[in-house]
PDB file of C-alpha atoms in Angstrom:
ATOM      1  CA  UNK A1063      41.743  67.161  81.680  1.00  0.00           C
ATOM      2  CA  UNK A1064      40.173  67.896  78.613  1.00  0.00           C
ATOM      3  CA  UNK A1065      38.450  70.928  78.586  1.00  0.00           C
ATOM      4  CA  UNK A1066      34.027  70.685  77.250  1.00  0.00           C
ATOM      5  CA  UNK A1067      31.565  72.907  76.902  1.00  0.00           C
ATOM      6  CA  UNK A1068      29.624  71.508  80.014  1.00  0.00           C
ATOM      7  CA  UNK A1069      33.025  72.241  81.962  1.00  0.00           C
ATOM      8  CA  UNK A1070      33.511  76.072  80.358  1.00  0.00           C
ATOM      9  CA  UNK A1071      29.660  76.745  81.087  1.00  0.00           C
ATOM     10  CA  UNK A1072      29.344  75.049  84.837  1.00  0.00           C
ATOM     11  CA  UNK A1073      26.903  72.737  83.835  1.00  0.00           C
ATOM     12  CA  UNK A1074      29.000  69.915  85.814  1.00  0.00           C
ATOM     13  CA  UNK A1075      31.996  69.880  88.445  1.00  0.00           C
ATOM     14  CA  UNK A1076      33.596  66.952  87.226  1.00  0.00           C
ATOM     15  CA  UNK A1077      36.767  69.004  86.756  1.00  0.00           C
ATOM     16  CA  UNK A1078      36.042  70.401  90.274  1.00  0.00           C
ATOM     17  CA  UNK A1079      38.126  69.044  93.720  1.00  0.00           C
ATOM     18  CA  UNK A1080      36.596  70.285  96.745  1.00  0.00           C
ATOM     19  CA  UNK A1081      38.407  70.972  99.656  1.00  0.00           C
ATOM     20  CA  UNK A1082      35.211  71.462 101.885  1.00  0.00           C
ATOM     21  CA  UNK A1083      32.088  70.759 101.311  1.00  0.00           C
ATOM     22  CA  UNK A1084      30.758  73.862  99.257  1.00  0.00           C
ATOM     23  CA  UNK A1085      34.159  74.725  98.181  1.00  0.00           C
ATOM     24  CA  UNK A1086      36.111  74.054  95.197  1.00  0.00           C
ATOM     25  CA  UNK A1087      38.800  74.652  92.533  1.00  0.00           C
ATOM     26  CA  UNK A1088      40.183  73.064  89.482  1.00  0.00           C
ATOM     27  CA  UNK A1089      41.860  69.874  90.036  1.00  0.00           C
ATOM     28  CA  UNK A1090      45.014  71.619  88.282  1.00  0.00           C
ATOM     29  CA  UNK A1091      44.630  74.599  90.289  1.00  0.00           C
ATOM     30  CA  UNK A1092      44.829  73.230  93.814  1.00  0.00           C
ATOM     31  CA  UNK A1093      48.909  72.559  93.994  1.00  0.00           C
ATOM     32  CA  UNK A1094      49.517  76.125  93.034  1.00  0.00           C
ATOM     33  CA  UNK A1095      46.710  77.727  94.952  1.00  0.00           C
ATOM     34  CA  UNK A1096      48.464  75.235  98.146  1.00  0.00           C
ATOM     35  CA  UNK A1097      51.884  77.115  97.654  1.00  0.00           C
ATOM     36  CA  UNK A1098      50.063  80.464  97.153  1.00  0.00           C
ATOM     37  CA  UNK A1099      48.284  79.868 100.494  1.00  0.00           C
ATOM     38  CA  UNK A1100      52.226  78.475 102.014  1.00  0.00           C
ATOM     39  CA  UNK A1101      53.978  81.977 100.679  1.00  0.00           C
ATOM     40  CA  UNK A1102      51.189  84.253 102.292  1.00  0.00           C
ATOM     41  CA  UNK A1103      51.387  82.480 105.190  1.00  0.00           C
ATOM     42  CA  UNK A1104      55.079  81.924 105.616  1.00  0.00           C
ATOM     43  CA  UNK A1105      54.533  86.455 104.766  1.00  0.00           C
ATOM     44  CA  UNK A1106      52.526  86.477 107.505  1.00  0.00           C
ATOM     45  CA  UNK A1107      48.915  86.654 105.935  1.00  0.00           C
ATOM     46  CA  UNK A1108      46.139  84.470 106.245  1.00  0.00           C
ATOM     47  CA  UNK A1109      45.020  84.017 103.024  1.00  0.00           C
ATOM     48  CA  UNK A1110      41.863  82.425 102.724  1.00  0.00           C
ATOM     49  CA  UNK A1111      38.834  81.467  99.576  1.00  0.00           C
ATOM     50  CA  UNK A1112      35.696  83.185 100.092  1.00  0.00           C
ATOM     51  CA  UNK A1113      34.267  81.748  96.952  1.00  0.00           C
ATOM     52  CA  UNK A1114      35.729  79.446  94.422  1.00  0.00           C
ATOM     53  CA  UNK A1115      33.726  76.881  91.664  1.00  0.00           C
ATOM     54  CA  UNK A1116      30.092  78.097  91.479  1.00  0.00           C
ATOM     55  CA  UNK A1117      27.670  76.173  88.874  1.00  0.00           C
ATOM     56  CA  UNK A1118      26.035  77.205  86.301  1.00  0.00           C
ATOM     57  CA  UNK A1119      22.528  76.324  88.070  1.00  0.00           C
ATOM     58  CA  UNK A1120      23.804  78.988  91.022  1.00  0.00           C
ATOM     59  CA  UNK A1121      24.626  81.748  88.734  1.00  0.00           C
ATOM     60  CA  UNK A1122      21.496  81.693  86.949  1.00  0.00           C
ATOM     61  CA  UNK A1123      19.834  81.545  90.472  1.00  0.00           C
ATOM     62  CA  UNK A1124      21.790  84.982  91.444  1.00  0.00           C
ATOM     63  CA  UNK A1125      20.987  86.361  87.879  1.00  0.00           C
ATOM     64  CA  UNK A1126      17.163  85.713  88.205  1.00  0.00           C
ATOM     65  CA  UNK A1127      17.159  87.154  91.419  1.00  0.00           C
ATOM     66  CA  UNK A1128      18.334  90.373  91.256  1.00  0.00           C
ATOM     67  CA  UNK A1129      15.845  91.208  88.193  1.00  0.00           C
ATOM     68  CA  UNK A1130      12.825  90.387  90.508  1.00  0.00           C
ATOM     69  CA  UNK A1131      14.921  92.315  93.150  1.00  0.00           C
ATOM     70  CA  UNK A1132      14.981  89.572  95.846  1.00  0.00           C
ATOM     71  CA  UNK A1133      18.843  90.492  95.667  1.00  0.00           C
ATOM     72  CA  UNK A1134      20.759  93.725  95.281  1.00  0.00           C
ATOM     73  CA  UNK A1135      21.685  95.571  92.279  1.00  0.00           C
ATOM     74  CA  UNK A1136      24.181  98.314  92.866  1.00  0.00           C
ATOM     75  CA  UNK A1137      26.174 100.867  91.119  1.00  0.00           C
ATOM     76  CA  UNK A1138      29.544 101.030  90.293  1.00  0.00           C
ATOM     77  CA  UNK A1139      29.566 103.755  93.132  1.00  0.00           C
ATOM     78  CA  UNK A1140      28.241 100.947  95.170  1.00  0.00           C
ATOM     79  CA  UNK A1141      24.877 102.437  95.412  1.00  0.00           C
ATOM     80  CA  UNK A1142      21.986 100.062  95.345  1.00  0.00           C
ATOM     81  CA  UNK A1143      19.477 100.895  92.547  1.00  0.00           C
ATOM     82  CA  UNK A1144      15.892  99.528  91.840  1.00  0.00           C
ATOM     83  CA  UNK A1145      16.249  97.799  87.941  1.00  0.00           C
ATOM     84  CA  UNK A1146      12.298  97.100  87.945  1.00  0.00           C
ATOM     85  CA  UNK A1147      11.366  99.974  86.161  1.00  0.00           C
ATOM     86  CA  UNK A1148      14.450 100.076  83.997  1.00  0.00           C
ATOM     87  CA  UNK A1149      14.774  99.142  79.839  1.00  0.00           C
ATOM     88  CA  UNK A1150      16.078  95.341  79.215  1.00  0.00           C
ATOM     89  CA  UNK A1151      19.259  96.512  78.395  1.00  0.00           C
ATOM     90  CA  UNK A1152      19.107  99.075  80.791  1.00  0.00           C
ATOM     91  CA  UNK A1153      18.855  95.763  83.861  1.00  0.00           C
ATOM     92  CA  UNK A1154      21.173  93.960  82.076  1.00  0.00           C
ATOM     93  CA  UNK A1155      24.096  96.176  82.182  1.00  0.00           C
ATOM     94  CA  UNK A1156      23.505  96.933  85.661  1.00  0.00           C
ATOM     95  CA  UNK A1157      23.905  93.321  86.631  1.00  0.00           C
ATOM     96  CA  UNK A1158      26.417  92.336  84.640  1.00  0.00           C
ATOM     97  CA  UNK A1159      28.404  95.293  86.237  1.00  0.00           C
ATOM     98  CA  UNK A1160      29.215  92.419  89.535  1.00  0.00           C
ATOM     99  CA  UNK A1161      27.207  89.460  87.997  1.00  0.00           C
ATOM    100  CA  UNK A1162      28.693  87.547  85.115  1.00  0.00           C
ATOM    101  CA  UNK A1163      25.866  86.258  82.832  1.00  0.00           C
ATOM    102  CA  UNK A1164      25.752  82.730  83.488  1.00  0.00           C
ATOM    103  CA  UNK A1165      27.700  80.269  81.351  1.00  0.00           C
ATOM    104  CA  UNK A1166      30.114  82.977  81.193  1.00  0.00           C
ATOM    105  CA  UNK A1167      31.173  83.380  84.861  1.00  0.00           C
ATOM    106  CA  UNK A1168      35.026  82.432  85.548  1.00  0.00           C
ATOM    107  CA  UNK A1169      34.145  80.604  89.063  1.00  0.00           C
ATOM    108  CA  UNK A1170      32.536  78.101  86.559  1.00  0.00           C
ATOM    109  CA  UNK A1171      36.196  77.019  85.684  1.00  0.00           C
ATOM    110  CA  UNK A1172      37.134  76.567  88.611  1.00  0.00           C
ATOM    111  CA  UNK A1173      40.489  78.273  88.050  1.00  0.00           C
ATOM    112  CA  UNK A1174      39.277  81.772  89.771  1.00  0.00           C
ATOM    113  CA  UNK A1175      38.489  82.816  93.145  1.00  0.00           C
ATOM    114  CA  UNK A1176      37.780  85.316  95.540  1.00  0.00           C
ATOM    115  CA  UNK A1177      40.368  85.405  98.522  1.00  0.00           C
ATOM    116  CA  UNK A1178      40.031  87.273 102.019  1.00  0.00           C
ATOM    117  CA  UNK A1179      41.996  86.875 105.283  1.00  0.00           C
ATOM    118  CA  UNK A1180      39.138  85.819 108.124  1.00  0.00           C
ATOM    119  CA  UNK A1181      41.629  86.957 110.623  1.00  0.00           C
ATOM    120  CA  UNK A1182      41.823  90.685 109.440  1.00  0.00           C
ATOM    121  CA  UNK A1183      38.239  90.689 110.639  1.00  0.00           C
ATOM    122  CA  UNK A1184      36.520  91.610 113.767  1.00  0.00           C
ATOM    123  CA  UNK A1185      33.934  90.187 115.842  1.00  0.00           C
ATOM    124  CA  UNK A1186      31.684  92.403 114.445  1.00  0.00           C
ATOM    125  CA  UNK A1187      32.476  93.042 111.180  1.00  0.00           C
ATOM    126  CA  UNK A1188      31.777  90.317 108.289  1.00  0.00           C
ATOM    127  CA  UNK A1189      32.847  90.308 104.484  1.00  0.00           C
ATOM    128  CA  UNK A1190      31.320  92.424 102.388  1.00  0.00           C
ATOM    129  CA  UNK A1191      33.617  91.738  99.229  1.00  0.00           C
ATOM    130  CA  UNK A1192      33.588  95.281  98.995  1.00  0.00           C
ATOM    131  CA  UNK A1193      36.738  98.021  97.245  1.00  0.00           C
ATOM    132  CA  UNK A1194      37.096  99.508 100.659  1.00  0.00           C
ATOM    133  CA  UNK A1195      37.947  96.613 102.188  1.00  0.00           C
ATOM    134  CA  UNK A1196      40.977  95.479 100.311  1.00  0.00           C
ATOM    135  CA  UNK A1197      42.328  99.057  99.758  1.00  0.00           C
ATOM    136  CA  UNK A1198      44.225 101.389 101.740  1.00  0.00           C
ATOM    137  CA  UNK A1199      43.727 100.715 105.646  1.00  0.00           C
ATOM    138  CA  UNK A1200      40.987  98.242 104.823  1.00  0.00           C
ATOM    139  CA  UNK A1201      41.567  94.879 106.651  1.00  0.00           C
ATOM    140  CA  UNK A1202      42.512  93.227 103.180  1.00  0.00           C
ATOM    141  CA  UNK A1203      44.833  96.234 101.940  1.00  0.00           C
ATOM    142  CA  UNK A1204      48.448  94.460 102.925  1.00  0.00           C
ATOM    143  CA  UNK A1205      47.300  91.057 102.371  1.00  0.00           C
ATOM    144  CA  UNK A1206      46.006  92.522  98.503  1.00  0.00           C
ATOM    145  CA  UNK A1207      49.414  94.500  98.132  1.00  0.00           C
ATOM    146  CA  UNK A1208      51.556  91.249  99.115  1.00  0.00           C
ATOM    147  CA  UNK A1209      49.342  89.420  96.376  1.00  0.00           C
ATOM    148  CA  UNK A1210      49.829  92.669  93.731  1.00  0.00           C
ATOM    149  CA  UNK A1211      53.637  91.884  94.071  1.00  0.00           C
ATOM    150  CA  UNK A1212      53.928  87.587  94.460  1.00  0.00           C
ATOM    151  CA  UNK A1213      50.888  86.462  92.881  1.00  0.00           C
ATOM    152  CA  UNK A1214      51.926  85.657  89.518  1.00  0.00           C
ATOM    153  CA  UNK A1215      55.179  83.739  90.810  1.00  0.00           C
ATOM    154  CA  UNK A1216      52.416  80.801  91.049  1.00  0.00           C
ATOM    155  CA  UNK A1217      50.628  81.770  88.414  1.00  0.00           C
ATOM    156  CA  UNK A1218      47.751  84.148  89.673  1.00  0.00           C
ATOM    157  CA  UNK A1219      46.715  87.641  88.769  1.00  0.00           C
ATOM    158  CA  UNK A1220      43.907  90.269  88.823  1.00  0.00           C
ATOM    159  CA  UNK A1221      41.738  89.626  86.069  1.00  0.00           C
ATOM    160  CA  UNK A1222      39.314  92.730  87.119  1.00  0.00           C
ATOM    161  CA  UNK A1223      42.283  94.909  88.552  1.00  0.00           C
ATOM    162  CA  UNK A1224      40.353  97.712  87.167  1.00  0.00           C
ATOM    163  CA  UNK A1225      36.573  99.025  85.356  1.00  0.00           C
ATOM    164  CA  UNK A1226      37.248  98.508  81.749  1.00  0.00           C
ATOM    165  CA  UNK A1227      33.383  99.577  80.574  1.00  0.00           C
ATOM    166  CA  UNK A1228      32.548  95.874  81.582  1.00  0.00           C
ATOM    167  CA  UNK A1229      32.467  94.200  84.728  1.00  0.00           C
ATOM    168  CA  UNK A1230      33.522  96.738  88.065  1.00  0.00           C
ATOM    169  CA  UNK A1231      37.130  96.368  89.246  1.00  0.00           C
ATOM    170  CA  UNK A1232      36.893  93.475  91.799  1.00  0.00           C
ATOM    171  CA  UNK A1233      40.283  93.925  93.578  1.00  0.00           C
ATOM    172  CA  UNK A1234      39.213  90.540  95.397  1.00  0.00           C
ATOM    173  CA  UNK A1235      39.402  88.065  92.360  1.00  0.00           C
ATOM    174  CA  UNK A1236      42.399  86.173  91.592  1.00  0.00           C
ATOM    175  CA  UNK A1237      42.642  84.083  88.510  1.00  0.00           C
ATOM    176  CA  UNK A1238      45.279  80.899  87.802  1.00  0.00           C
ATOM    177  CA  UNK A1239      45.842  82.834  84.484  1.00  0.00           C
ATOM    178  CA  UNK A1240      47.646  79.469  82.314  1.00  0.00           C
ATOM    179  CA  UNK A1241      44.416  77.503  82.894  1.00  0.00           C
ATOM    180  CA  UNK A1242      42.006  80.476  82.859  1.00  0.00           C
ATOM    181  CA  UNK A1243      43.108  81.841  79.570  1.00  0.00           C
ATOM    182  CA  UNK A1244      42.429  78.865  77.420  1.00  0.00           C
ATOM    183  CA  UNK A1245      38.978  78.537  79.125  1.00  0.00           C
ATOM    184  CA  UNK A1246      38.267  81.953  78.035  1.00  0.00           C
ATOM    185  CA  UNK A1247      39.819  81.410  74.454  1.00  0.00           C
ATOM    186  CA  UNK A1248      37.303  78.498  74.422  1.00  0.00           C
ATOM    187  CA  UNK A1249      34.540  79.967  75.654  1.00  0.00           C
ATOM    188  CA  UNK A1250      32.591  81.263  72.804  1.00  0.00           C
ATOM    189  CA  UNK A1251      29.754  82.902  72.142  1.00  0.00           C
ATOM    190  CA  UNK A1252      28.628  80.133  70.322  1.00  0.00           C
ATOM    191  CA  UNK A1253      29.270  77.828  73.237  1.00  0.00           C
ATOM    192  CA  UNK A1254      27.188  79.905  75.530  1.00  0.00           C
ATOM    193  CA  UNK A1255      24.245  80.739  73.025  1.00  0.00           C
ATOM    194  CA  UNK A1256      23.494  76.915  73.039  1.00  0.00           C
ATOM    195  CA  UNK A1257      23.888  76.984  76.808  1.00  0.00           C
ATOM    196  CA  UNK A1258      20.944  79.621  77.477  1.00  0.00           C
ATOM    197  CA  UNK A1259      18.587  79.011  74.565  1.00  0.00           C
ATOM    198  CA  UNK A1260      17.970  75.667  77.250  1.00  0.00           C
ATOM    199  CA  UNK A1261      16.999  77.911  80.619  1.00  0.00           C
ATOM    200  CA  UNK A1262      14.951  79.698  81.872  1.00  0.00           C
ATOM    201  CA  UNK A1263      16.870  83.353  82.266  1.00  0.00           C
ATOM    202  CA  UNK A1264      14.812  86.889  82.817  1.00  0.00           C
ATOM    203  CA  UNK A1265      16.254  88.696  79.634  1.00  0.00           C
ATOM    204  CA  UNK A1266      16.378  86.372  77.082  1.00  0.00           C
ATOM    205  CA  UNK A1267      15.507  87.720  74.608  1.00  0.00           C
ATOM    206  CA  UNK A1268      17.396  89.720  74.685  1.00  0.00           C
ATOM    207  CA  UNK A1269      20.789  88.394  75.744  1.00  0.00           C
ATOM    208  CA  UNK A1270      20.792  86.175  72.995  1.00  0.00           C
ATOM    209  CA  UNK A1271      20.301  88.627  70.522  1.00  0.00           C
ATOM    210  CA  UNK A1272      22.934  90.418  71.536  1.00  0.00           C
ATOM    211  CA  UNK A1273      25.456  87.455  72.891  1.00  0.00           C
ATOM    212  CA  UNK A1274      28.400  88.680  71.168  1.00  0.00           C
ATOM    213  CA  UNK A1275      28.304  92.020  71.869  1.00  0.00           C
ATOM    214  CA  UNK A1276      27.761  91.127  75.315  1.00  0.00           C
ATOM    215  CA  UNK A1277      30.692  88.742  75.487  1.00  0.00           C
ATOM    216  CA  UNK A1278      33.192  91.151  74.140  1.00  0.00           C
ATOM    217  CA  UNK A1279      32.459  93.877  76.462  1.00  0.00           C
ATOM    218  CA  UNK A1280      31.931  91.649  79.418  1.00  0.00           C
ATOM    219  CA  UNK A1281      33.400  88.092  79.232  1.00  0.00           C
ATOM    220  CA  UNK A1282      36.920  89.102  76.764  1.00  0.00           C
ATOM    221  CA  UNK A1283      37.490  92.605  78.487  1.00  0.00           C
ATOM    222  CA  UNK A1284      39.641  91.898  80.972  1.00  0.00           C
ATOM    223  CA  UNK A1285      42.979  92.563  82.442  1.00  0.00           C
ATOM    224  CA  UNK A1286      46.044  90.468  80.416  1.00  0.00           C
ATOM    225  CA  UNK A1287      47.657  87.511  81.728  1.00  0.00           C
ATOM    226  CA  UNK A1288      51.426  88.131  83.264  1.00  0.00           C
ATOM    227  CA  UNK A1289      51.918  84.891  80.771  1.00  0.00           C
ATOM    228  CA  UNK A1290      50.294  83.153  77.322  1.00  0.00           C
TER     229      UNK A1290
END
């Protein structure tokens, strides 16, 4: 499928094949994600999505929302923090720390997710999408240690396996690295410019001004690919 700008900046799902209702992954992604899911389960995990596609009209709704402070901002110390009274670039950083700017999020392509196992859980406990919970003794720390080792025999890896001065280490986000790396060589900041000059997005101003700085220390700096 050819990849366009609406499809690199979530502005459509036409690339998208959804295997419930509000959840979805690249047409070219689903056979390997299938024998990912076969392998952890034939390992004994239950490997499951927690979030796949999300739009471009859904990240900017997430992004709005945590600079009026209807949702969270935290730390990377996962402490929440109040942004209100902080400088624009001062709010900015701190939620692009867990919150890609939109038209530059990787759920967009459809080629990245975040995985859990449902049965690892308790009655009482529910996701967080948290560190602790996919470390150590957490109820995610096998299931992410099988995936450390077999992931990239079908083609996935940790994009965010660690805080490079960008985005926090999210040790729950896989990524079908030979489709996700050409999205990201064709995502420019160019591309996404034109995409948020059109919307209405708290820091604009802003953001555009400083686009490619932004997309070099948030959107490029990222863990290599196993491959290409």
């Amino acid at each position: 499928m050819k990849i366009t700008n609406s499809i690199l900046t979530g502005s459509c799902d036409q690339h998208i094949y959804y295997i419930t209702k509000n959840l979805g992954l690249h047409k070219d992604v689903l056979n390997a994600w299938q024998q990912l899911h076969t392998a952890a389960k034939d390992a004994g995990f239950d490997l499951a999505i927690a979030s796949g596609f999300r739009g471009f009209d859904r990240q900017l709704s997430i992004w709005n929302r945590k600079f009026t402070g209807e949702l969270p901002v935290k730390t990377i110390d996962n402490l929440q923090i109040d942004i209100i009274g902080l400088e624009e670039r001062q709010q900015v950083a701190a939620v692009m720390l867990f919150s890609a700017l939109p038209a530059t999020s990787r759920h967009h392509w459809g080629t990245d997710l975040d995985f859990y196992s449902p049965s690892a859980l308790t009655d009482q406990q529910k996701l967080q999408l948290e560190p602790w919970e996919y470390q150590g003794n957490g109820p995610f720390g096998q299931l992410t240690q099988w995936l450390a080792q077999n992931a990239h025999d079908f083609g996935f890896y940790f994009p965010y396996d660690q805080f490079r001065g960008g985005v926090a280490a999210e040790p729950w986000h896989l990524s079908y690295f030979p489709l996700a790396s050409e999205m990201q060589q064709r995502l420019t900041s160019g591309v996404v410019f034109d995409q948020l000059k059109q919307c209405d997005i708290a820091a604009k101003s802003y953001i555009l001004e400083n686009i490619t700085e932004l997309m070099t220390q948030y959107v490029y700096n990222v863990g290599k690919a196993p491959h290409g």
